Short mmCIF file of C-alpha atoms and ligand atoms in Angstrom, two decimals:
data_model
loop_
_atom_site.label_atom_id
_atom_site.label_comp_id
_atom_site.label_asym_id
_atom_site.label_seq_id
_atom_site.Cartn_x
_atom_site.Cartn_y
_atom_site.Cartn_z
CA MET A 1 141.45 215.24 27.35
CA SER A 2 144.82 216.96 26.70
CA ALA A 3 145.04 220.00 24.09
CA ALA A 4 147.07 217.83 21.88
CA ASP A 5 143.96 215.25 22.04
CA ASP A 6 141.67 218.00 21.25
CA ARG A 7 143.36 219.07 18.28
CA ARG A 8 143.92 215.72 17.12
CA PHE A 9 140.17 214.70 17.33
CA MET A 10 139.17 217.99 15.92
CA ALA A 11 141.68 217.18 12.91
CA ALA A 12 139.66 214.05 12.22
CA ALA A 13 136.42 215.64 12.45
CA LEU A 14 137.63 218.43 9.81
CA ALA A 15 139.06 215.53 7.69
CA ILE A 16 135.77 213.53 7.72
CA GLY A 17 133.51 216.49 7.06
CA ARG A 18 135.70 217.34 3.84
CA GLN A 19 134.86 214.16 2.63
CA GLY A 20 131.42 215.18 1.97
CA LEU A 21 132.17 218.38 0.15
CA GLY A 22 129.92 218.63 -2.96
CA ARG A 23 127.68 215.97 -1.84
CA THR A 24 125.40 217.40 0.92
CA SER A 25 124.21 220.55 -0.72
CA PRO A 26 122.13 222.94 0.38
CA ASN A 27 123.62 221.55 3.63
CA PRO A 28 127.25 221.79 4.86
CA SER A 29 129.37 218.65 4.97
CA VAL A 30 129.87 218.63 8.70
CA GLY A 31 132.41 216.36 10.54
CA ALA A 32 131.50 214.78 14.04
CA VAL A 33 133.83 212.34 16.23
CA VAL A 34 132.53 211.02 19.67
CA VAL A 35 135.45 210.18 22.01
CA ALA A 36 135.42 208.07 25.05
CA PRO A 37 137.95 207.24 27.80
CA GLY A 38 139.51 203.76 27.11
CA THR A 39 141.90 201.91 28.94
CA ASP A 40 144.97 202.99 26.75
CA GLY A 41 143.81 206.81 26.40
CA PRO A 42 140.74 208.30 24.73
CA VAL A 43 139.06 206.30 21.71
CA ILE A 44 137.12 207.30 18.96
CA VAL A 45 133.73 205.30 19.16
CA GLY A 46 131.70 207.50 16.57
CA LEU A 47 132.59 209.33 13.34
CA ALA A 48 130.49 210.40 10.63
CA ARG A 49 129.97 213.58 8.35
CA THR A 50 126.72 214.66 7.22
CA ALA A 51 124.91 212.17 4.80
CA ASP A 52 125.01 212.60 1.11
CA GLY A 53 121.85 214.85 0.33
CA GLY A 54 122.32 216.59 3.51
CA ARG A 55 120.41 214.24 5.92
CA PRO A 56 120.72 212.71 8.63
CA HIS A 57 123.33 215.35 10.07
CA ALA A 58 126.64 214.15 11.10
CA GLU A 59 126.07 214.25 15.11
CA PRO A 60 123.12 211.60 15.21
CA ILE A 61 125.02 209.17 12.80
CA ALA A 62 128.33 209.36 15.02
CA LEU A 63 126.06 209.28 18.38
CA ASP A 64 124.05 206.45 17.07
CA ALA A 65 127.30 204.58 16.14
CA ALA A 66 128.82 205.16 19.76
CA GLY A 67 125.66 203.76 21.35
CA ALA A 68 125.96 203.62 24.98
CA ARG A 69 129.62 204.93 25.01
CA ALA A 70 128.37 208.36 24.28
CA ALA A 71 127.58 208.76 27.79
CA GLY A 72 130.36 210.92 29.45
CA ALA A 73 132.12 211.14 25.92
CA THR A 74 133.54 214.22 24.34
CA MET A 75 131.99 215.28 21.06
CA TYR A 76 134.13 217.04 18.43
CA VAL A 77 132.16 218.84 15.74
CA THR A 78 133.05 221.20 12.87
CA LEU A 79 129.84 223.17 12.95
CA GLU A 80 127.73 224.10 15.98
CA PRO A 81 125.15 221.31 16.52
CA CYS A 82 121.58 222.65 15.10
CA SER A 83 118.77 223.64 17.65
CA HIS A 84 116.07 223.83 15.12
CA HIS A 85 113.42 221.49 14.43
CA GLY A 86 114.06 221.21 10.39
CA LYS A 87 113.68 218.41 8.40
CA THR A 88 115.66 216.44 11.22
CA PRO A 89 115.23 216.76 14.64
CA PRO A 90 117.73 219.20 16.67
CA CYS A 91 121.26 217.72 16.83
CA ALA A 92 121.96 219.61 20.19
CA ASP A 93 119.16 217.56 21.74
CA ALA A 94 120.41 214.24 20.26
CA ALA A 95 123.80 215.03 22.32
CA ILE A 96 122.10 215.81 25.42
CA ARG A 97 119.89 212.52 25.05
CA ALA A 98 123.27 210.62 24.39
CA GLY A 99 124.67 211.98 27.58
CA ILE A 100 127.72 213.57 26.22
CA ARG A 101 129.87 215.39 29.12
CA ARG A 102 131.75 217.95 26.51
CA ALA A 103 131.38 219.43 23.12
CA VAL A 104 134.32 221.14 21.21
CA VAL A 105 132.86 223.00 18.47
CA ALA A 106 134.68 224.57 15.52
CA ILE A 107 132.53 227.32 14.54
CA GLU A 108 129.07 228.65 15.49
CA ASP A 109 126.33 228.12 12.53
CA PRO A 110 125.65 231.25 10.74
CA ASN A 111 122.20 229.91 10.00
CA PRO A 112 119.88 232.36 11.71
CA LEU A 113 117.77 229.44 12.58
CA VAL A 114 120.77 228.23 14.92
CA ALA A 115 123.33 231.04 15.48
CA GLY A 116 124.21 230.14 18.94
CA VAL A 117 121.27 228.58 20.32
CA GLY A 118 122.70 225.10 19.64
CA VAL A 119 125.65 226.10 21.82
CA ALA A 120 123.31 227.63 24.37
CA ARG A 121 121.13 224.58 24.68
CA LEU A 122 124.21 222.33 25.34
CA LEU A 123 125.31 224.73 27.88
CA GLU A 124 121.71 224.98 29.66
CA ALA A 125 122.03 221.14 29.68
CA GLY A 126 125.07 221.32 31.70
CA ILE A 127 127.65 220.11 29.05
CA GLU A 128 130.93 221.86 28.80
CA VAL A 129 131.35 223.61 25.50
CA ASP A 130 134.40 224.95 23.78
CA VAL A 131 134.16 226.87 20.69
CA GLY A 132 136.68 227.82 18.37
CA LEU A 133 139.28 225.05 17.93
CA GLY A 134 140.03 224.45 14.14
CA ALA A 135 138.03 227.55 13.55
CA ALA A 136 140.02 228.81 10.44
CA GLU A 137 140.14 225.46 8.84
CA ALA A 138 136.27 224.74 9.37
CA ARG A 139 135.42 228.55 7.79
CA ARG A 140 137.18 227.28 4.92
CA ASP A 141 135.72 223.95 4.64
CA LEU A 142 132.39 225.47 5.20
CA ALA A 143 132.88 228.48 3.09
CA GLY A 144 129.74 227.36 1.07
CA HIS A 145 127.49 227.21 3.69
CA ILE A 146 128.66 230.38 5.43
CA SER A 147 128.47 232.41 1.92
CA ARG A 148 124.98 231.28 1.16
CA MET A 149 123.61 232.10 5.02
CA THR A 150 125.31 235.40 5.23
CA ARG A 151 125.85 236.72 1.62
CA GLY A 152 123.12 234.83 -0.09
CA ARG A 153 125.37 233.66 -2.82
CA PRO A 154 127.71 230.72 -3.25
CA HIS A 155 131.31 230.68 -2.28
CA MET A 156 133.21 231.00 -5.52
CA CYS A 157 136.45 229.46 -6.64
CA LEU A 158 138.27 230.42 -9.76
CA LYS A 159 140.66 227.66 -11.25
CA LEU A 160 142.89 228.72 -14.01
CA ALA A 161 145.69 226.75 -15.59
CA VAL A 162 148.44 229.20 -17.05
CA SER A 163 150.97 228.37 -19.35
CA ALA A 164 154.80 229.58 -18.94
CA ASP A 165 153.92 232.45 -21.37
CA GLY A 166 151.08 233.60 -19.24
CA ALA A 167 148.20 232.44 -21.48
CA ILE A 168 145.12 229.95 -20.70
CA GLY A 169 144.67 229.00 -24.30
CA ARG A 170 144.87 230.25 -27.97
CA ARG A 171 141.88 232.15 -29.54
CA GLY A 172 139.89 230.08 -32.01
CA GLU A 173 142.01 226.83 -31.27
CA GLY A 174 139.61 224.79 -29.10
CA GLN A 175 140.92 222.94 -25.95
CA ILE A 176 144.68 222.92 -25.41
CA ALA A 177 146.39 220.90 -22.70
CA ILE A 178 148.11 223.39 -20.47
CA SER A 179 148.57 221.55 -17.37
CA GLY A 180 149.67 218.02 -16.81
CA PRO A 181 147.72 214.69 -16.05
CA ALA A 182 148.29 214.96 -12.46
CA SER A 183 146.99 218.43 -12.46
CA ARG A 184 143.96 217.33 -14.41
CA ALA A 185 143.11 214.51 -11.96
CA ARG A 186 143.31 217.13 -9.23
CA ALA A 187 141.07 219.53 -11.17
CA HIS A 188 138.26 216.60 -11.50
CA LEU A 189 138.43 216.13 -7.70
CA LEU A 190 137.83 219.81 -7.45
CA ARG A 191 134.83 219.33 -9.61
CA ALA A 192 133.47 216.52 -7.44
CA GLU A 193 134.02 218.79 -4.04
CA CYS A 194 131.59 221.60 -5.75
CA ASP A 195 128.14 222.15 -6.07
CA ALA A 196 128.43 223.40 -9.59
CA ILE A 197 130.91 224.04 -12.32
CA ALA A 198 130.60 227.32 -14.17
CA VAL A 199 131.93 228.36 -17.46
CA GLY A 200 131.05 231.29 -20.04
CA VAL A 201 129.57 230.27 -23.27
CA GLY A 202 132.81 231.30 -25.10
CA THR A 203 134.40 228.10 -23.76
CA ILE A 204 131.53 226.06 -24.78
CA LEU A 205 131.71 227.33 -28.30
CA ALA A 206 135.60 227.18 -28.37
CA ASP A 207 136.54 223.99 -26.56
CA ASP A 208 133.03 222.06 -26.41
CA PRO A 209 134.14 220.54 -22.95
CA ALA A 210 132.11 217.69 -21.23
CA LEU A 211 132.63 219.31 -17.63
CA THR A 212 132.30 215.91 -15.63
CA CYS A 213 134.24 214.39 -13.01
CA ARG A 214 135.76 211.37 -14.90
CA LEU A 215 138.04 210.16 -11.85
CA PRO A 216 137.76 206.44 -11.73
CA GLY A 217 135.00 205.71 -9.33
CA MET A 218 133.74 209.07 -9.18
CA THR A 219 131.95 209.74 -12.29
CA ALA A 220 128.58 210.07 -10.23
CA CYS A 221 130.16 212.95 -8.44
CA SER A 222 129.78 215.28 -11.28
CA PRO A 223 128.04 218.40 -10.20
CA LEU A 224 125.60 220.73 -11.92
CA ARG A 225 127.07 222.42 -15.05
CA VAL A 226 126.27 226.01 -15.42
CA VAL A 227 126.82 228.26 -18.55
CA PHE A 228 126.73 231.93 -18.56
CA ASP A 229 125.12 232.62 -21.82
CA SER A 230 123.40 236.32 -22.11
CA ALA A 231 122.27 235.60 -25.59
CA ALA A 232 121.53 231.73 -25.58
CA ARG A 233 124.41 230.96 -28.22
CA THR A 234 124.91 227.51 -26.50
CA PRO A 235 124.57 225.03 -29.27
CA PRO A 236 121.90 222.22 -28.38
CA THR A 237 124.33 219.73 -29.81
CA ALA A 238 127.23 220.75 -27.26
CA ARG A 239 128.90 217.66 -25.71
CA LEU A 240 127.53 218.99 -22.14
CA PHE A 241 124.12 217.61 -23.55
CA ALA A 242 125.39 214.21 -24.15
CA ASP A 243 125.34 212.99 -20.76
CA ILE A 244 122.27 215.42 -19.46
CA ALA A 245 120.25 212.38 -18.38
CA THR A 246 122.60 211.92 -15.32
CA VAL A 247 124.56 215.34 -14.99
CA PRO A 248 122.38 218.49 -15.34
CA VAL A 249 123.12 221.63 -17.11
CA LEU A 250 121.71 225.00 -16.44
CA VAL A 251 122.05 227.85 -18.98
CA VAL A 252 121.88 231.34 -17.47
CA VAL A 253 120.50 233.63 -20.03
CA GLY A 254 119.84 237.45 -20.10
CA GLU A 255 116.29 238.79 -20.22
CA GLY A 256 115.35 239.15 -23.91
CA ALA A 257 117.48 236.21 -25.19
CA ASP A 258 116.23 234.73 -28.27
CA SER A 259 113.18 232.53 -27.18
CA ALA A 260 113.64 230.02 -29.92
CA ARG A 261 117.29 229.41 -29.05
CA THR A 262 116.04 229.31 -25.53
CA ALA A 263 113.49 226.70 -26.12
CA ALA A 264 115.93 224.65 -28.08
CA LEU A 265 118.16 224.37 -25.02
CA ALA A 266 115.23 223.30 -22.91
CA ALA A 267 114.19 220.79 -25.25
CA ALA A 268 117.94 219.66 -25.16
CA GLY A 269 117.15 219.00 -21.47
CA ALA A 270 118.97 222.27 -20.13
CA ASP A 271 117.17 224.03 -17.15
CA ILE A 272 116.90 227.89 -17.98
CA LEU A 273 117.68 230.64 -15.61
CA VAL A 274 116.74 234.30 -16.85
CA VAL A 275 118.62 236.88 -15.04
CA PRO A 276 118.63 240.55 -15.61
CA ARG A 277 121.58 242.00 -17.84
CA ASP A 278 124.32 244.05 -16.91
CA GLY A 279 125.39 245.75 -20.23
CA ALA A 280 126.33 243.16 -22.72
CA HIS A 281 126.38 240.46 -20.36
CA VAL A 282 124.06 238.80 -17.71
CA ASP A 283 124.36 240.39 -14.37
CA LEU A 284 126.55 238.14 -12.28
CA SER A 285 125.32 239.13 -8.94
CA ALA A 286 121.87 238.26 -9.72
CA ALA A 287 122.87 235.08 -11.07
CA LEU A 288 124.91 233.89 -8.26
CA VAL A 289 121.83 234.80 -5.87
CA ALA A 290 119.74 232.65 -8.23
CA LEU A 291 122.03 229.97 -7.72
CA ALA A 292 122.00 230.00 -3.91
CA GLN A 293 118.21 230.04 -3.90
CA ARG A 294 118.62 226.85 -6.04
CA GLY A 295 120.78 225.41 -3.04
CA ILE A 296 124.17 225.95 -4.77
CA THR A 297 126.71 226.73 -2.07
CA ARG A 298 130.13 225.94 -3.68
CA VAL A 299 130.85 226.98 -7.36
CA LEU A 300 134.23 226.12 -9.39
CA VAL A 301 134.46 228.88 -12.22
CA GLU A 302 136.36 227.07 -14.78
CA GLY A 303 136.74 229.98 -17.64
CA GLY A 304 137.30 231.07 -19.89
CA ALA A 305 139.03 234.35 -19.87
CA GLY A 306 135.97 236.59 -20.21
CA LEU A 307 133.98 234.80 -17.24
CA ALA A 308 137.26 234.89 -14.97
CA ASP A 309 137.84 238.52 -15.71
CA ALA A 310 134.09 239.46 -15.41
CA MET A 311 133.96 237.57 -12.09
CA VAL A 312 137.06 239.13 -10.68
CA ALA A 313 136.23 242.68 -11.85
CA ALA A 314 132.95 242.37 -10.07
CA ASP A 315 134.96 241.00 -6.91
CA LEU A 316 132.88 237.98 -6.74
CA ILE A 317 135.84 235.56 -6.42
CA ASP A 318 136.61 234.05 -3.04
CA GLU A 319 139.21 231.57 -3.70
CA VAL A 320 141.49 230.88 -6.54
CA GLN A 321 143.26 227.62 -7.60
CA TRP A 322 146.13 229.06 -10.14
CA ILE A 323 148.07 226.48 -11.88
CA ASP A 324 151.51 227.42 -13.42
CA ALA A 325 152.37 225.04 -16.23
CA PRO A 326 155.69 224.69 -18.01
CA THR A 327 154.03 224.57 -21.44
CA ARG A 328 154.62 227.27 -23.93
CA ILE A 329 151.47 228.78 -26.01
CA GLY A 330 153.41 230.98 -28.21
CA PRO A 331 151.91 234.01 -29.83
CA GLY A 332 148.30 234.92 -29.77
CA GLY A 333 147.57 233.34 -26.27
CA THR A 334 144.59 234.15 -24.24
CA LEU A 335 145.81 235.98 -21.29
CA PRO A 336 143.62 235.76 -17.88
CA ILE A 337 142.96 238.56 -15.76
CA ALA A 338 143.10 241.14 -18.21
CA GLY A 339 146.81 240.06 -19.09
CA ARG A 340 148.13 241.00 -15.72
CA GLY A 341 148.64 237.36 -14.25
CA LEU A 342 148.92 236.33 -10.43
CA ALA A 343 150.23 239.31 -9.48
CA ALA A 344 146.81 241.09 -10.13
CA LEU A 345 145.52 239.34 -7.30
CA ALA A 346 147.95 239.93 -4.68
CA GLU A 347 146.01 242.89 -3.24
CA ARG A 348 142.66 241.06 -2.65
CA PHE A 349 143.98 237.62 -2.16
CA GLU A 350 146.50 235.86 0.14
CA ILE A 351 148.42 232.70 -0.72
CA ILE A 352 147.68 230.04 1.76
CA GLN A 353 149.31 227.08 0.12
CA VAL A 354 151.66 226.45 -2.76
CA GLU A 355 152.34 222.74 -4.06
CA THR A 356 153.93 221.06 -7.00
CA ILE A 357 151.72 218.53 -8.76
CA GLY A 358 153.63 216.74 -11.45
CA ASP A 359 155.54 219.31 -13.52
CA ASP A 360 153.01 222.06 -12.53
CA ARG A 361 152.88 224.39 -9.60
CA TRP A 362 149.56 225.18 -7.88
CA THR A 363 149.01 228.29 -6.06
CA HIS A 364 145.98 228.38 -3.68
CA LEU A 365 144.65 231.92 -2.66
CA TRP A 366 141.77 233.11 -0.53
CA ARG A 367 140.44 236.61 -0.50
CA ARG A 368 141.76 238.23 2.58
CA GLU A 369 138.45 239.51 4.12
CA CYS A 370 137.00 235.67 3.85
CA SER A 371 140.00 234.10 5.28
CA GLN A 372 140.10 236.83 8.27
CA ALA A 373 136.72 237.10 9.08
CA SER A 374 135.80 235.45 12.51
C1 LIG B 401 124.18 220.24 12.16
N1 LIG B 401 124.95 218.80 11.48
O1 LIG B 401 125.78 217.81 9.99
C2 LIG B 401 124.42 219.65 9.41
C3 LIG B 401 123.86 220.81 10.12
O2 LIG B 401 116.95 221.29 6.85
P1 LIG B 401 117.85 220.78 8.19
O3 LIG B 401 116.76 220.03 9.10
O4 LIG B 401 118.52 219.52 7.61
O5 LIG B 401 118.80 221.60 8.48
C4 LIG B 401 119.88 222.33 7.96
C5 LIG B 401 120.63 223.37 8.52
O6 LIG B 401 121.30 222.71 9.64
C6 LIG B 401 121.72 223.91 7.49
O7 LIG B 401 121.33 225.02 7.07
C7 LIG B 401 122.82 224.34 8.34
O8 LIG B 401 122.49 225.32 9.49
C8 LIG B 401 122.79 222.91 9.57
N2 LIG B 401 123.76 221.91 9.13
N3 LIG B 401 123.58 221.03 11.26
O9 LIG B 401 123.75 220.20 13.24
C9 LIG B 401 125.14 218.63 10.24
N4 LIG B 401 124.74 219.89 8.00
ZN1 LIG B 402 121.74 219.07 13.11
#
């Protein structure tokens, strides 16, 4: 197998792994590709990602698809094969049993139950193992799992659509279309790729959004909706509750929030999470720890300005999708990041991609220490 073959097949493993984002939590969505020698060069004989709901893991599905052709094959996998007897038997053992000759692994599994033991198991069985190909990409794709395992909180992505005059809305005016239709479709895809969408109660009161994924064919991919609401001000009649039977709602309230209001939200079908207060608001760090304990690995923060500012100020944002739209809001606009705009993020974040979508410009940023950590 040439180095170019290795890169190509790892790229395939990463691509298939990404297809499960938002569907496998608390498990990571891992991609696995089994490649055997063919008459015209290497051929893919098995390809899989972690199944919806997190099990089976990717490797046994790809190895099963390969069948007898797995013997002597190379397996490309975006995360170290597991070595623990969890809810499924160890993937490292499945690879050994299938008789693979070589494994190419993007990153080690930070799960303390695995943490290098999967690779060691393969090596002990005489399998050649290369670790590190595609690591930078795998660390981004698996950021939710890595964050939950190493920091005990989810990976947090902030999405902001900003007008040409720097605003994300106008106070007291409800939902204003800032980004264009192509951006909105992309934003709905981002929702589907997360385990939860988070907003502050101000956004519920001002915009009354549904916060579901409404892409054709993907409405079943809507994640949990989380409202940060220290004083339980969310109206039980909010639009969020219209589809609560299929898309759950979690309201994060502060200790001591009005019990009648909290009970009314619970009666409307919301899960209630009570966390300590930090001044006038809920303690965001404590809330994120509680979300991770519930299995949430990736959160999309959709606003408003209050929650975005608080999350950035508390240094809890890891990734930003900043959408610059040509629309003008005029006087009275709500300015994000304490009115300082994209430049305010430059110190802590690096730009990894700039894309034009419709008439909008999407700037994708990652927190420096996250994208550089090995
Ligand atoms: C793999 N392949 O496709 C995934 C892995 O509770 P269990 O038994 O399902 O194990 C969950 C852990 O396994 C999870 O926290 C992560 O460390 C690893 N996920 N491992 O070999 C996979 N999804
Ligand atoms: Zn496994």
